[in-house]
C-alpha cells in the first residue's frame, strides 16, 4: 500500500554526511554507504529526498540515490569530502556527473564547495535541484500530486542508468582540469584522486566506475593526509570553544558600532572585513591626506568584494553612512562600543593613542590593538581600563585571511576575551586566544624558521632552493618569496641579536636597495618594481659567494632534508616552549594558527600534528644533531618540554598538555 517514500532529516537538517570521527574508528571498517544508496535507487517505489538545511557528503549521496530531490530554498548542498582528505565514496563521484554534467561535478567534487540554490551559469537551467518549496508542503504537494498519477516510470529517474553527458572536447577538457586541480592542490592528494574518480565516470560503465571510486577512496583513507585534515576539522572547532568560567559573553549586533583607527594596509583590510560582516563602522585617521588615501583604497577593496558577491554593492551597502563613515574627528570615539587600533607598530605611538582612547571612549568600550608582536600589557598600561584592552592580531590581507590571533594581557577581563572571540566569529574568522609574549604564538614560532632560512644561505644554499623545499612540503610560498612580498624592510626576526648568531644578510640587501617586490629586487629579481614573478638573480648568487668569502664561511652543499628539518623543526621546537609557558592552551591552537594564518599545508595537520606524525624522538634527535653543529643558535636547542615528552615515551598529541604541571592562567 506504500505509494512513495520520502527521506528527510530532522531539526531542519537533511544530513551533514558520515560521522567524521568514525573514519578512524575500527567499528566503521566494512560498513559501506554505497550499497545502501544503490538499494534506495533500485526501489520499485518512488523515493524522494526532501532536503532542508544541509545535505553534505554521504547525505547528498543518499539524495543522489533517490528518484527525486526537492530542496528548501535555503538548502546548502555539497560534497566536502575532499576537504577532509577523502572523496565521495558512496558512488557520488559516479552519480553526480550523470546528473549535473562533468564540469559542474568536477568543480563540486574537487573543491568541496557547498552550493546554495542559485543557478551557476554553466548549469542547465532546468536543473532538478532547483525546486524550492516549503518542506511542510512536500508531503502533500509533491508526493501526492506529482507521484500518485500512475504511469511515471522510475527507470529514467535512476541516475546510475543514465549516461554521463558528453562534451565535444572531453579529453582536452579533462587534461586542462587536471592541470588546474594539481596546481591548486599543493601536494594534497584528495583533489587529484577526486578528479580520477570523476574521470572514471566518463570512461567506464557505472559499476566499474564505482569499483574505481572504492579503490581511490581506500588509498585516501589510509594516506595519512585524511587523518591530518580530519584532525584540522575538529581542531578548528575546538579552539573556538573558548568559554570563560563565568560564561561571560558579549554579542555583536546591528546596534553596535565599531571604530577602526588607522587606514594603512592593515586598517584598510580591517575596515573592509567589518563592512563585509555588515557591522556599522567608522574609519578614523589622524590626518586628512591619509584619510582620503585610505578611503579610496577601502572603496576599491569593497567594490572588488561586492563584485564577487551575488547582489554586489547593494548587499554590502557601503555607500550608506550609517554603515561606513570616514572621519578625522576623534569626537566620534565617544559613541563607539569597540575600537580596533591599527596604526604603525610603534610602542610610543600606540601608548599615546591608547591614552587618548581611554580618555575619550565611553566607559564600557573595548579597546583592541592590532599588533603582531608588541607587549599588550605595556599598551594597556597607558589606559585607565586595562581590563578592556586586548590584542587582535589580524593577518594581511585582513579582509581575506581567516586567522585572528587574540592576545590577552595581565588585566584583560574574560568579557573582553569573549568579545574578541565573538568579533572573530562575526567576521567569519577563526579566533585563537593566546597569551602575551614577544611575537605571541604565531610570529614567535616563525622567528626561528625565518632565521634558519637565512643561516642556510650563509652556509651555502640559495633562496630558490630553500623556497622550493618549503613549497614542495606544501606551503604556498617559501620564506624568501614571502620576505620579498612583505618587503625586506618590514622587520624580519632573523635580525634579532640577543648575543647569539645573527645574520646581517637581510640588512645588507636593504642597504643595496633590495626591499623585495616593491623595488623589483630582493632575494629574487622581478620584471619591474611591483612585479610578481620571482626569478633567481645571478647578482644575489655572487653577492652570497662574496659574503661567504669575506666571513670565511666554507660553502657546502645542503640537501633538501636538512633544509626542511632545520626550518620546520626549529619552528616546532619553539611551539613546545610556547605550550610549556602556557602561551597557547594546546597543540591544536598552534596548528589552527599555522593553517589559517601562515599557509601551513592543511593536509599536514599543522606543525604540532606534523611533529606527532614524524615522531617526537626523531625531532629531538635531529634538533640535538643540528644544535651540536650550531651551538650558537638557541632556536635549535631542544625544548625541555619536547625532551620530557620523549622521555615519557611519546604520548599521543591529545595527552601532551597533561604532562605540564602548571595550569594555564586564563586559558
Ligand atoms: C560509510 C560512509 C562512507 C563514505 C561516504 C560519506 C562520507 C562523508 O559524508 S564525509 C563527511 C562529509 N561532511 C562534511 O564534511 C561536513 C562537515 N561539517 C560541516 O561542514 C559543518 O559542520 C556543517 C556545515 C555541517 C555545520 O556547520 P556549523 O553550523 O558552523 O557548525 P559546526 O561546524 O560547528 O558543527 C557543529 C558540530 O557538529 C560537528 N560535525 C559537523 N559535521 C560533522 C560530521 N560530518 N561528522 C562529525 N561531526 C560533525 C562539529 O564537529 C561540531 O561539533 P562540536 O560542537 O562538538 O564541535
PDB file of C-alpha atoms and ligand atoms in Angstrom, residues 16-21 23 28 31-33 54 56-59 61 76 80-81 83-84 86-90 217 233-234 237-238 241, ligand 1:
ATOM      1  CA  UNK A  16      25.944  16.584   7.325  1.00  0.00           C
ATOM      2  CA  UNK A  17      27.165  13.252   5.956  1.00  0.00           C
ATOM      3  CA  UNK A  18      29.057  10.500   7.655  1.00  0.00           C
ATOM      4  CA  UNK A  19      30.345  10.996  11.175  1.00  0.00           C
ATOM      5  CA  UNK A  20      33.890  12.198  10.509  1.00  0.00           C
ATOM      6  CA  UNK A  21      35.098  10.834  13.840  1.00  0.00           C
ATOM      7  CA  UNK A  23      36.583   7.230   9.801  1.00  0.00           C
ATOM      8  CA  UNK A  28      33.438   1.764  10.760  1.00  0.00           C
ATOM      9  CA  UNK A  31      30.310  -0.545   6.662  1.00  0.00           C
ATOM     10  CA  UNK A  32      29.704   0.976   3.278  1.00  0.00           C
ATOM     11  CA  UNK A  33      27.102   3.532   2.317  1.00  0.00           C
ATOM     12  CA  UNK A  54      22.461  20.902   4.721  1.00  0.00           C
ATOM     13  CA  UNK A  56      26.566  17.199   2.572  1.00  0.00           C
ATOM     14  CA  UNK A  57      28.836  14.297   1.732  1.00  0.00           C
ATOM     15  CA  UNK A  58      27.153  10.954   2.339  1.00  0.00           C
ATOM     16  CA  UNK A  59      23.926  12.880   2.920  1.00  0.00           C
ATOM     17  CA  UNK A  61      24.993  10.867  -1.946  1.00  0.00           C
ATOM     18  CA  UNK A  76      23.001  24.006   1.052  1.00  0.00           C
ATOM     19  CA  UNK A  80      33.052  18.339   1.034  1.00  0.00           C
ATOM     20  CA  UNK A  81      34.862  15.010   1.426  1.00  0.00           C
ATOM     21  CA  UNK A  83      38.343  18.933   2.430  1.00  0.00           C
ATOM     22  CA  UNK A  84      38.752  16.085   4.906  1.00  0.00           C
ATOM     23  CA  UNK A  86      38.601  11.809   1.085  1.00  0.00           C
ATOM     24  CA  UNK A  87      36.370  11.508  -1.953  1.00  0.00           C
ATOM     25  CA  UNK A  88      32.618  10.931  -2.090  1.00  0.00           C
ATOM     26  CA  UNK A  89      32.901   7.186  -1.607  1.00  0.00           C
ATOM     27  CA  UNK A  90      29.229   6.248  -1.706  1.00  0.00           C
ATOM     28  CA  UNK A 217      38.757   6.025  -1.581  1.00  0.00           C
ATOM     29  CA  UNK A 233      38.488  19.973  11.101  1.00  0.00           C
ATOM     30  CA  UNK A 234      37.956  19.195  14.782  1.00  0.00           C
ATOM     31  CA  UNK A 237      36.091  23.846  16.087  1.00  0.00           C
ATOM     32  CA  UNK A 238      37.726  23.031  19.414  1.00  0.00           C
ATOM     33  CA  UNK A 241      35.037  26.808  22.150  1.00  0.00           C
TER      34      UNK A 241
HETATM   35  C1  LIG B   1      30.253   4.980   5.429  1.00  0.00           C
HETATM   36  C2  LIG B   1      30.255   6.214   4.621  1.00  0.00           C
HETATM   37  C3  LIG B   1      31.357   6.320   3.667  1.00  0.00           C
HETATM   38  C4  LIG B   1      31.557   7.358   2.818  1.00  0.00           C
HETATM   39  C5  LIG B   1      30.640   8.352   2.366  1.00  0.00           C
HETATM   40  C6  LIG B   1      30.444   9.552   3.193  1.00  0.00           C
HETATM   41  C7  LIG B   1      31.403  10.435   3.521  1.00  0.00           C
HETATM   42  C8  LIG B   1      31.057  11.642   4.254  1.00  0.00           C
HETATM   43  O1  LIG B   1      29.914  12.027   4.379  1.00  0.00           O
HETATM   44  S1  LIG B   1      32.333  12.511   4.917  1.00  0.00           S
HETATM   45  C9  LIG B   1      31.582  13.855   5.775  1.00  0.00           C
HETATM   46  C10 LIG B   1      31.161  14.905   4.839  1.00  0.00           C
HETATM   47  N1  LIG B   1      30.583  16.012   5.553  1.00  0.00           N
HETATM   48  C11 LIG B   1      31.282  17.059   5.935  1.00  0.00           C
HETATM   49  O2  LIG B   1      32.454  17.167   5.685  1.00  0.00           O
HETATM   50  C12 LIG B   1      30.524  18.120   6.687  1.00  0.00           C
HETATM   51  C13 LIG B   1      31.346  18.696   7.780  1.00  0.00           C
HETATM   52  N2  LIG B   1      30.592  19.639   8.562  1.00  0.00           N
HETATM   53  C14 LIG B   1      30.407  20.905   8.201  1.00  0.00           C
HETATM   54  O3  LIG B   1      30.743  21.338   7.131  1.00  0.00           O
HETATM   55  C15 LIG B   1      29.770  21.818   9.212  1.00  0.00           C
HETATM   56  O4  LIG B   1      29.993  21.273  10.465  1.00  0.00           O
HETATM   57  C16 LIG B   1      28.244  21.999   8.990  1.00  0.00           C
HETATM   58  C17 LIG B   1      28.022  22.834   7.727  1.00  0.00           C
HETATM   59  C18 LIG B   1      27.522  20.693   8.883  1.00  0.00           C
HETATM   60  C19 LIG B   1      27.644  22.773  10.198  1.00  0.00           C
HETATM   61  O5  LIG B   1      28.382  23.978  10.378  1.00  0.00           O
HETATM   62  P1  LIG B   1      28.119  24.884  11.662  1.00  0.00           P
HETATM   63  O6  LIG B   1      26.681  25.129  11.802  1.00  0.00           O
HETATM   64  O7  LIG B   1      29.040  26.051  11.530  1.00  0.00           O
HETATM   65  O8  LIG B   1      28.538  24.018  12.928  1.00  0.00           O
HETATM   66  P2  LIG B   1      29.897  23.324  13.286  1.00  0.00           P
HETATM   67  O9  LIG B   1      30.784  23.201  12.119  1.00  0.00           O
HETATM   68  O10 LIG B   1      30.464  23.960  14.485  1.00  0.00           O
HETATM   69  O11 LIG B   1      29.397  21.849  13.636  1.00  0.00           O
HETATM   70  C20 LIG B   1      28.577  21.590  14.781  1.00  0.00           C
HETATM   71  C21 LIG B   1      29.048  20.343  15.444  1.00  0.00           C
HETATM   72  O12 LIG B   1      28.828  19.229  14.560  1.00  0.00           O
HETATM   73  C22 LIG B   1      30.059  18.522  14.349  1.00  0.00           C
HETATM   74  N3  LIG B   1      30.006  17.968  12.994  1.00  0.00           N
HETATM   75  C23 LIG B   1      29.582  18.592  11.892  1.00  0.00           C
HETATM   76  N4  LIG B   1      29.641  17.768  10.855  1.00  0.00           N
HETATM   77  C24 LIG B   1      30.113  16.587  11.318  1.00  0.00           C
HETATM   78  C25 LIG B   1      30.392  15.346  10.716  1.00  0.00           C
HETATM   79  N5  LIG B   1      30.155  15.114   9.414  1.00  0.00           N
HETATM   80  N6  LIG B   1      30.873  14.356  11.487  1.00  0.00           N
HETATM   81  C26 LIG B   1      31.070  14.554  12.813  1.00  0.00           C
HETATM   82  N7  LIG B   1      30.819  15.719  13.454  1.00  0.00           N
HETATM   83  C27 LIG B   1      30.348  16.714  12.700  1.00  0.00           C
HETATM   84  C28 LIG B   1      31.135  19.566  14.549  1.00  0.00           C
HETATM   85  O13 LIG B   1      32.350  18.964  14.841  1.00  0.00           O
HETATM   86  C29 LIG B   1      30.556  20.337  15.716  1.00  0.00           C
HETATM   87  O14 LIG B   1      30.761  19.535  16.841  1.00  0.00           O
HETATM   88  P3  LIG B   1      31.153  20.157  18.215  1.00  0.00           P
HETATM   89  O15 LIG B   1      30.071  21.071  18.576  1.00  0.00           O
HETATM   90  O16 LIG B   1      31.332  19.023  19.131  1.00  0.00           O
HETATM   91  O17 LIG B   1      32.433  20.893  17.954  1.00  0.00           O
END
